[in-house]
mmCIF file of C-alpha atoms and ligand atoms in Angstrom:
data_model
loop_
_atom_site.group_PDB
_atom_site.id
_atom_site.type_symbol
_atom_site.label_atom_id
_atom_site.label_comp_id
_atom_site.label_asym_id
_atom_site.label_seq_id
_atom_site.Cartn_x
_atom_site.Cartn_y
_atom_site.Cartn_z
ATOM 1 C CA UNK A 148 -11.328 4.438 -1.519
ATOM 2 C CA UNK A 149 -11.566 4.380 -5.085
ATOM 3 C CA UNK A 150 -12.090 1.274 -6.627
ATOM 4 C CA UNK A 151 -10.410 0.320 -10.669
ATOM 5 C CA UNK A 152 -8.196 -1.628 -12.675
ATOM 6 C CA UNK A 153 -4.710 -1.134 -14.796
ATOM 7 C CA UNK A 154 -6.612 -1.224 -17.887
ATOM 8 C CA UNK A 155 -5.056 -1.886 -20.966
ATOM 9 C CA UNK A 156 -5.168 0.068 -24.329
ATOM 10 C CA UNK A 157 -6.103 -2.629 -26.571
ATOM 11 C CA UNK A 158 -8.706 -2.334 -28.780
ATOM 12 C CA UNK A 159 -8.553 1.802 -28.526
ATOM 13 C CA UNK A 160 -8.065 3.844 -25.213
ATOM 14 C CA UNK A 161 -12.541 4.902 -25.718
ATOM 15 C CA UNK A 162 -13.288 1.243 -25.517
ATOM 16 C CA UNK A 163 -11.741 0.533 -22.397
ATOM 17 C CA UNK A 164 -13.111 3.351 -20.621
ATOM 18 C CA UNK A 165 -16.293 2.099 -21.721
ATOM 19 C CA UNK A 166 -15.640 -1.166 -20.286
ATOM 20 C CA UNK A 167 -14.409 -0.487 -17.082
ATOM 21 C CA UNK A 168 -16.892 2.256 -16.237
ATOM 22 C CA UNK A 169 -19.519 -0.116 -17.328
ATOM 23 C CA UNK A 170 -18.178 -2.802 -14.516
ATOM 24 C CA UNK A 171 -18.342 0.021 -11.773
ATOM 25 C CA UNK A 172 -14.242 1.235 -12.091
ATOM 26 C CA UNK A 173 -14.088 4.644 -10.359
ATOM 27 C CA UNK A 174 -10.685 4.921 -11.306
ATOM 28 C CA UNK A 175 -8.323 3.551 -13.281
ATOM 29 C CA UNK A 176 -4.254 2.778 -14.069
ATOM 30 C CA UNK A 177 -2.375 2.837 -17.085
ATOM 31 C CA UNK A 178 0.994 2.840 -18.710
ATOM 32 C CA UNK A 179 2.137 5.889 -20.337
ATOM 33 C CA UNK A 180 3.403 4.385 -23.299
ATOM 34 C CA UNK A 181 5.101 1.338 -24.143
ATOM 35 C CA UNK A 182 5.667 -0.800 -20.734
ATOM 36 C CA UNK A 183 8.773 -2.718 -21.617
ATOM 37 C CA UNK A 184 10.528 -0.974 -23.896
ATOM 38 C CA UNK A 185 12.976 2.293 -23.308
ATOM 39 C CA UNK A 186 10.752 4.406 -26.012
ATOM 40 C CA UNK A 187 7.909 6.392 -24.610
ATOM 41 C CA UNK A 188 5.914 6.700 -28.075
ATOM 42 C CA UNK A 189 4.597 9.723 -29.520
ATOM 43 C CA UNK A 190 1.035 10.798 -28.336
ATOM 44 C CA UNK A 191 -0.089 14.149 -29.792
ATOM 45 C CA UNK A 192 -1.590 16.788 -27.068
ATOM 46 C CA UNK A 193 -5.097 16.842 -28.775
ATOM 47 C CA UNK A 194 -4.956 12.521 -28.348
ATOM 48 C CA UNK A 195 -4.170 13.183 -24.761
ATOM 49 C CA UNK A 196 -6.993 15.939 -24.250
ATOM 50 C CA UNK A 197 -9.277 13.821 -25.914
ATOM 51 C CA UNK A 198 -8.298 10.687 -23.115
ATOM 52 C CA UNK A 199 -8.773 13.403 -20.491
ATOM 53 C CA UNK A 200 -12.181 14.357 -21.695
ATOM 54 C CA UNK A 201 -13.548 10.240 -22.105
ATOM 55 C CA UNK A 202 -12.067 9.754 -18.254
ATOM 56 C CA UNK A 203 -13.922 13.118 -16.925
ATOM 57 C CA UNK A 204 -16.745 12.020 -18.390
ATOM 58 C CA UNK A 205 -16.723 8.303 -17.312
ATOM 59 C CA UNK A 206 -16.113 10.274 -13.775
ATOM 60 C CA UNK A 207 -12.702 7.907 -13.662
ATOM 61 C CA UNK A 208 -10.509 9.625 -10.914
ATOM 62 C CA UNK A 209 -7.271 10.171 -10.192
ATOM 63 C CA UNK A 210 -5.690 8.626 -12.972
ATOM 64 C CA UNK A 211 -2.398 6.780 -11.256
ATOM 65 C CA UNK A 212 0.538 6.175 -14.383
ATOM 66 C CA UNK A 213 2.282 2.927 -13.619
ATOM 67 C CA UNK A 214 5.673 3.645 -15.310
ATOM 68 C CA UNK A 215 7.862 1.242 -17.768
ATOM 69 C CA UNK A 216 9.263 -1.513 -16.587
ATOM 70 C CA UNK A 217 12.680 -1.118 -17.494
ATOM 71 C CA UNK A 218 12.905 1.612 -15.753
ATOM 72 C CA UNK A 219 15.573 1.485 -12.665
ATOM 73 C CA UNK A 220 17.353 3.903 -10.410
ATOM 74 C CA UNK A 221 19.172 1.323 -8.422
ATOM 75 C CA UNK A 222 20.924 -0.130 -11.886
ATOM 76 C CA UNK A 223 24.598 -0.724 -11.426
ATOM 77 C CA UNK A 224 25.154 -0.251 -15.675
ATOM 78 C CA UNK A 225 25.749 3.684 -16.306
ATOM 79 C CA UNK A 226 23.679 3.498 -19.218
ATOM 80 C CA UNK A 227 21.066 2.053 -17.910
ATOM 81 C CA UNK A 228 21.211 4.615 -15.726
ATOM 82 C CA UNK A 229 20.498 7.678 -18.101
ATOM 83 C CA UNK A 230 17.894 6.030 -19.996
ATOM 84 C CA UNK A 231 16.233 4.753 -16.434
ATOM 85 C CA UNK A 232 16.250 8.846 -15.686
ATOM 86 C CA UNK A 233 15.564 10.261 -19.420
ATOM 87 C CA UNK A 234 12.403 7.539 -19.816
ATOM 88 C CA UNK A 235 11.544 8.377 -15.909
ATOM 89 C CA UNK A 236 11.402 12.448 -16.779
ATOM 90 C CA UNK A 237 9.067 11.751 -19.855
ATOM 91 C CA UNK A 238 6.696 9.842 -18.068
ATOM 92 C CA UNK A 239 6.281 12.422 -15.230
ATOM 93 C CA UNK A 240 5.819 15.063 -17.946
ATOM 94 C CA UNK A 241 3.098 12.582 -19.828
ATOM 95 C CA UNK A 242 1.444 12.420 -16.447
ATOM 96 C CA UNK A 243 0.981 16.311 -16.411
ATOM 97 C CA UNK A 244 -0.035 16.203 -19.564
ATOM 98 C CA UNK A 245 -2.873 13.801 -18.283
ATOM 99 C CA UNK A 246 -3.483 15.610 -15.141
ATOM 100 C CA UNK A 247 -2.741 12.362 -13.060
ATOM 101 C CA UNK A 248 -0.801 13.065 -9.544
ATOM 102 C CA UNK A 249 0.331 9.817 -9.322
ATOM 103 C CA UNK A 250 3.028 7.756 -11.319
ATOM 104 C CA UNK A 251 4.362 4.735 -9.675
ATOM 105 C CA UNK A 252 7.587 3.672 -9.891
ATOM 106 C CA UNK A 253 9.073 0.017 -8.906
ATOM 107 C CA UNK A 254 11.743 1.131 -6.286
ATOM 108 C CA UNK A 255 15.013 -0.642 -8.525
ATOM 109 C CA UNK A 256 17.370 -3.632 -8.213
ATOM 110 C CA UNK A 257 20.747 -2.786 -7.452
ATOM 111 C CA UNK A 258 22.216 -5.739 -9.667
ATOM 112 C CA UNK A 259 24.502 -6.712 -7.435
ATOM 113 C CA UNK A 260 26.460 -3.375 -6.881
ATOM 114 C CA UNK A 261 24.568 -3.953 -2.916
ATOM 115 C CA UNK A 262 21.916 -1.998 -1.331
ATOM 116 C CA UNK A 263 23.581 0.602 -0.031
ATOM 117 C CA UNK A 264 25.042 2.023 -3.043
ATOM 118 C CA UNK A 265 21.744 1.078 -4.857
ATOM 119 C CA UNK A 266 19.612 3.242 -2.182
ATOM 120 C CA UNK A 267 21.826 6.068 -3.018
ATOM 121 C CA UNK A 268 21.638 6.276 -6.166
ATOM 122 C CA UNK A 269 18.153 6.042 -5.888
ATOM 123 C CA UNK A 270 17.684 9.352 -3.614
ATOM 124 C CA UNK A 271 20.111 10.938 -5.630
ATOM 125 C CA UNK A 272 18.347 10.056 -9.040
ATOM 126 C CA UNK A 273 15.006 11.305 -7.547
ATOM 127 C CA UNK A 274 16.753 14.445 -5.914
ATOM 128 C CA UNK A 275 18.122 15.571 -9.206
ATOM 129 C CA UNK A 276 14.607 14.409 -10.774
ATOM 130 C CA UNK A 277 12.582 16.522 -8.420
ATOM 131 C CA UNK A 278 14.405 19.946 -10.002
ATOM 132 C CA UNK A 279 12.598 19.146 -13.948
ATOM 133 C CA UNK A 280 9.334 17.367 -12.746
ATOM 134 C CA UNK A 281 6.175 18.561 -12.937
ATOM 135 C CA UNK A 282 4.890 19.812 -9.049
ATOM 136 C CA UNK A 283 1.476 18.728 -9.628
ATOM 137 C CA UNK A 284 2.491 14.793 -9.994
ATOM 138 C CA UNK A 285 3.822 12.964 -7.406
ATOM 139 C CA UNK A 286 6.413 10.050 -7.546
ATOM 140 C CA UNK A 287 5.039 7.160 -5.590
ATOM 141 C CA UNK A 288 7.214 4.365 -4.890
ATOM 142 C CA UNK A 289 6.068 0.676 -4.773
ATOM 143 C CA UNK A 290 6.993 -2.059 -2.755
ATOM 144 C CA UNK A 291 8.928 -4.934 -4.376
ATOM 145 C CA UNK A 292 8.308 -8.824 -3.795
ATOM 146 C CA UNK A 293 12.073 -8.885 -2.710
ATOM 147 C CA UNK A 294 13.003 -10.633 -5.240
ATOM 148 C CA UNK A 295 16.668 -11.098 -6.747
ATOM 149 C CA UNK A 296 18.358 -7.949 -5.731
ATOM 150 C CA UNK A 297 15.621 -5.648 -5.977
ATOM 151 C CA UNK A 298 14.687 -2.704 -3.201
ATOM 152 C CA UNK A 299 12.184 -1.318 -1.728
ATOM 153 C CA UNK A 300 10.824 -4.937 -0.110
ATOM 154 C CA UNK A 301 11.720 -4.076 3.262
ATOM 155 C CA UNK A 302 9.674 -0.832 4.317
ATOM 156 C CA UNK A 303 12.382 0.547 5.926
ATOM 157 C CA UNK A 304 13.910 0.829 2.639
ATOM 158 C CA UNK A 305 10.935 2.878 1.427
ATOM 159 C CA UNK A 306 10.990 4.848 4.732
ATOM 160 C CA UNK A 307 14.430 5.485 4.591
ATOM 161 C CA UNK A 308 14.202 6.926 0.851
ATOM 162 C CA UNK A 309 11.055 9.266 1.897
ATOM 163 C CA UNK A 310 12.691 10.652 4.592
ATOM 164 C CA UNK A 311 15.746 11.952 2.400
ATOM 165 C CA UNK A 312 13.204 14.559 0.819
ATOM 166 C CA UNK A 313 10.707 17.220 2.174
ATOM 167 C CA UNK A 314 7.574 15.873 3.558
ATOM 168 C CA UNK A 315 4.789 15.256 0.636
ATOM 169 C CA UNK A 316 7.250 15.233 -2.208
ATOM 170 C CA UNK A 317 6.765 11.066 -2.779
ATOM 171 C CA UNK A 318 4.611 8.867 -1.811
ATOM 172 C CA UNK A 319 4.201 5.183 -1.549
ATOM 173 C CA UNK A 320 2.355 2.320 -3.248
ATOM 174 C CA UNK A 321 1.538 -0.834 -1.702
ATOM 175 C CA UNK A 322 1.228 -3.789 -3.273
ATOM 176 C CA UNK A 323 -0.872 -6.355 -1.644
ATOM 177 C CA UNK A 324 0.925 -9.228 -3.238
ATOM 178 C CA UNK A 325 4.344 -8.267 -3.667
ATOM 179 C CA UNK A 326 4.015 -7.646 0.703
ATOM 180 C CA UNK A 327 2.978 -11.221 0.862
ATOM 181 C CA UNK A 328 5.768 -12.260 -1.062
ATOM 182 C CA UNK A 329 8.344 -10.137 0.809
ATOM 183 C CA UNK A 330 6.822 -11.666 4.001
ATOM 184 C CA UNK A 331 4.853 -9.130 5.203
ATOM 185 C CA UNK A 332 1.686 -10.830 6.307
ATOM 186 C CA UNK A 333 -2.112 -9.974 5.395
ATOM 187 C CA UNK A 334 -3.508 -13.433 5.638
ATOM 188 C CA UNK A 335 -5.983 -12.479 8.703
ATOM 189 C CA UNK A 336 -6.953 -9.130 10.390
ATOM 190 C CA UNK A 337 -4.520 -9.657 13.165
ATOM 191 C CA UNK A 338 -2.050 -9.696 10.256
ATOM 192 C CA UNK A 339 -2.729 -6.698 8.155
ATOM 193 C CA UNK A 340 -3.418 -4.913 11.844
ATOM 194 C CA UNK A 341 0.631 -5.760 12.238
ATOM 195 C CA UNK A 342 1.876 -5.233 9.106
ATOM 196 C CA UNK A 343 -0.112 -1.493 8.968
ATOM 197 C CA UNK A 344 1.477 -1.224 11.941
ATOM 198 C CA UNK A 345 4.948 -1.552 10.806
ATOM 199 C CA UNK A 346 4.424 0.182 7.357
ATOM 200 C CA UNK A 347 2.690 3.049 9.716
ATOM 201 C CA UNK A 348 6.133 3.106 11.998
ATOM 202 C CA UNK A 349 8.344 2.450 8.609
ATOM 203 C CA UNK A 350 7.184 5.267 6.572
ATOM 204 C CA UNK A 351 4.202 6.821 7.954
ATOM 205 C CA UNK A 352 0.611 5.569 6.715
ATOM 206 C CA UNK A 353 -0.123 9.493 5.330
ATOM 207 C CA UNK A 354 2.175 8.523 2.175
ATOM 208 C CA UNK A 355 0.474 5.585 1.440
ATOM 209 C CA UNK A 356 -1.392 7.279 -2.136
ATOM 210 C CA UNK A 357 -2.180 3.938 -4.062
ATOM 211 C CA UNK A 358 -2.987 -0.037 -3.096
ATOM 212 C CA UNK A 359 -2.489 -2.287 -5.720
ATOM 213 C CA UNK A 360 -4.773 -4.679 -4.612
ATOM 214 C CA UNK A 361 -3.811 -8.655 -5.926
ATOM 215 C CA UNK A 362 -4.092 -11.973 -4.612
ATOM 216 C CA UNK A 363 -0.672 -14.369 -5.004
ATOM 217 C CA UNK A 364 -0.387 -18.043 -4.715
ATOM 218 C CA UNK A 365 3.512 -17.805 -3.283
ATOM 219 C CA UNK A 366 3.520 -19.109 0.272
ATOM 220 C CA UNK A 367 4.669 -15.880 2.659
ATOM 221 C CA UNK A 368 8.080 -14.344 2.408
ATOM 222 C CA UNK A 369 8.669 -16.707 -1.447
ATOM 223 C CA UNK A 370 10.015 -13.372 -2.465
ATOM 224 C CA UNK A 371 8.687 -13.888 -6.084
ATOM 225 C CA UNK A 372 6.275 -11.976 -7.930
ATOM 226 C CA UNK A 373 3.228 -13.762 -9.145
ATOM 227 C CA UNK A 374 -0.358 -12.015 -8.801
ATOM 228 C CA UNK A 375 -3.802 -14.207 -8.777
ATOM 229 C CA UNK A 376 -7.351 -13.436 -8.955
ATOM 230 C CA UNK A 377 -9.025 -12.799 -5.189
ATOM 231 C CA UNK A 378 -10.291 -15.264 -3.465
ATOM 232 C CA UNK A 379 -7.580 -17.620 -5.350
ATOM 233 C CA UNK A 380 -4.225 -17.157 -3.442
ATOM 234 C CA UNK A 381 -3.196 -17.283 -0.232
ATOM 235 C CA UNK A 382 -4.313 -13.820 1.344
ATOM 236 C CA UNK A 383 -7.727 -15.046 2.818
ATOM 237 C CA UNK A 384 -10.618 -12.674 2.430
ATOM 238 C CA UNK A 385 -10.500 -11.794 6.261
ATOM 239 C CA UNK A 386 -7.488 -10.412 5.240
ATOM 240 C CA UNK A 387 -8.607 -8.416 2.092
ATOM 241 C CA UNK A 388 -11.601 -7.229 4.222
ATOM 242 C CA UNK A 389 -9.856 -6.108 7.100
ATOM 243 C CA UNK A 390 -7.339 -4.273 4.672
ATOM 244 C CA UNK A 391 -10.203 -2.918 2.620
ATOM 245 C CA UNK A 392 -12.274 -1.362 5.942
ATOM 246 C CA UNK A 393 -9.256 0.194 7.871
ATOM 247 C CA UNK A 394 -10.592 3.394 7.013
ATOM 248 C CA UNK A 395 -8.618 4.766 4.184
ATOM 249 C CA UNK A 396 -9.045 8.318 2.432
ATOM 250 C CA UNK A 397 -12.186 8.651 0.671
ATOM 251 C CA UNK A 398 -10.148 9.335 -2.876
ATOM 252 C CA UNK A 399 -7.590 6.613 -2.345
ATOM 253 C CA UNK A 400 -6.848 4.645 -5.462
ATOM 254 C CA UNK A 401 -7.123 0.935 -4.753
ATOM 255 C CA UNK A 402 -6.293 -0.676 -7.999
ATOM 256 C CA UNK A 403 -6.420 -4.457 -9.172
ATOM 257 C CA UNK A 404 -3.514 -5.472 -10.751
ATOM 258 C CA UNK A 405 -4.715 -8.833 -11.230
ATOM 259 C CA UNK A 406 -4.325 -11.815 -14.071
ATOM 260 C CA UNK A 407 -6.058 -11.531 -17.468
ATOM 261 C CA UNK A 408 -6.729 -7.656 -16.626
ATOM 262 C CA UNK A 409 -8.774 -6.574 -20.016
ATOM 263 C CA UNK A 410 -11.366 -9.663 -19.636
ATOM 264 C CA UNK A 411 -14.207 -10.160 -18.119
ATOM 265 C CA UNK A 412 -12.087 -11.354 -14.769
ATOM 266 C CA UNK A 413 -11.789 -7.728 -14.094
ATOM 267 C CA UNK A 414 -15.786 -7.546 -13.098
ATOM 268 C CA UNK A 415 -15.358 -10.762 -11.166
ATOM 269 C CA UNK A 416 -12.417 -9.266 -9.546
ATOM 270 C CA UNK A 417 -13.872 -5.829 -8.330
ATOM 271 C CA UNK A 418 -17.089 -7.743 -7.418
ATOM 272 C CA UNK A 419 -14.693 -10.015 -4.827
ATOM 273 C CA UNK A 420 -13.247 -6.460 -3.758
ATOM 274 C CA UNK A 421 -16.649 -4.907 -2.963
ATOM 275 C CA UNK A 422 -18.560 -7.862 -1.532
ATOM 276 C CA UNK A 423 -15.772 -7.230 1.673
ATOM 277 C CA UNK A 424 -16.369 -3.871 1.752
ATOM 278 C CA UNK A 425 -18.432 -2.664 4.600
HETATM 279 ZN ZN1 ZN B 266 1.750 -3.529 -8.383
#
């Protein structure tokens, strides 16, 4: 495992590097360009190059993209639609440009259109996206809270959406708090030993590329997305710690996602993390 934080841009991309290598980041996740709105942003090569350089040297790897927002595959509006896919296509190519293998992607709500014909248009989205993306960058979807009418909560969902394309062309996400929410439980070890378990039988633990890592105060299965500090939710540290020591890849990407990311909670964040490390 490697151990960071979605870190913010504010106050100048060099700065925040600084910062989070400073509090022991190893990697790190950011948003290409604007996170809620359907414009990417210009960002000359030579800006990007110089990013790549300050991460290299602050020894922050692999850089994981978390893409906009607004993006969704599932949408039932047409337009929607094409600027879900155009805005999706520019941040895989950004993500090349950054050398970063990972971009994750929220798996979509189908707005009421119904999951079926939301899951399809997903896998067909992604099928038609996998012909212009970059090779070297990998889509990795993430597991939803459940909320409204949004995918990708159940694992099967995620399993089912894998499984439509060759072996090791996506990959998954997990996000500690959005699986609480959608009632997947990792309150003790017994817990997170079941819900592995079923995310292992689901989808198949190999996929698994990135843990967002958050605490939630939602009681299990709320199905709404709200992330806390650790140690200040509901998912007990015997559950953290026996998530944490299940014997992941040595270069996995385990990344806070937690409130206030920027401030100084992110130290007292990734100090929680490590302190159940063994
Ligand atoms: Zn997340």
């Amino acid at each position: 495992m490697r151990f960071g934080v979605h870190m913010g841009l504010k106050g100048g991309f060099g700065a925040n590097v600084k910062r989070v290598a400073e509090i022991g980041c190893e990697t790190v996740q950011i948003f290409p360009g604007n996170p809620t709105g359907w414009k990417m942003g210009k960002l000359d090569e030579r800006e990007i190059a110089k990013r790549v350089a300050l991460l290299d040297e602050a020894g922050l790897h692999p850089l994981v993209i978390h893409s906009a927002y607004l993006i969704n595959l599932a949408t039932s509006s047409g337009e929607f639609l094409v600027k879900s896919k155009q805005l999706l296509n520019q941040t895989m190519e950004r993500a090349a440009l950054y050398g970063a293998p990972f971009v994750v992607l929220h798996t979509g709500n189908h707005g009421g259109q119904g999951v079926e014909k939301g899951m399809a248009q997903v896998i067909e989205s992604i099928n038609e996206g996998l012909e212009a993306w970059p090779e070297e960058v990998m889509l990795l979807l993430e597991n939803t809270a459940g909320s409204g009418t949004a995918l990708g909560a159940r694992f099967e969902e995620l399993g089912e959406i894998l499984r439509s394309f060759e072996k090791g062309k996506l990959g998954i996400c997990i996000d500690t708090a959005h699986s609480w929410a959608a009632g997947h439980d990792l309150g003790s070890a017994e817990a997170v030993e079941k819900t592995l378990a079923h995310l292992d039988k689901a989808v198949g633990l190999e996929h698994l590329k990135t843990i967002h890592v958050n605490d939630t105060k939602v009681k299990l299965g709320a199905r709404v997305d709200r992330h806390a500090h650790i140690g200040e939710g509901a998912i007990s540290p015997e559950g953290f710690g026996a998530l944490l020591n299940y014997g992941w890849p040595e270069d996995l990407p385990v990344i806070l996602e937690t409130p206030e990311n920027g401030t100084d909670w992110d130290r007292v964040n990734l100090e929680a993390l490590l302190k159940l490390v063994r």
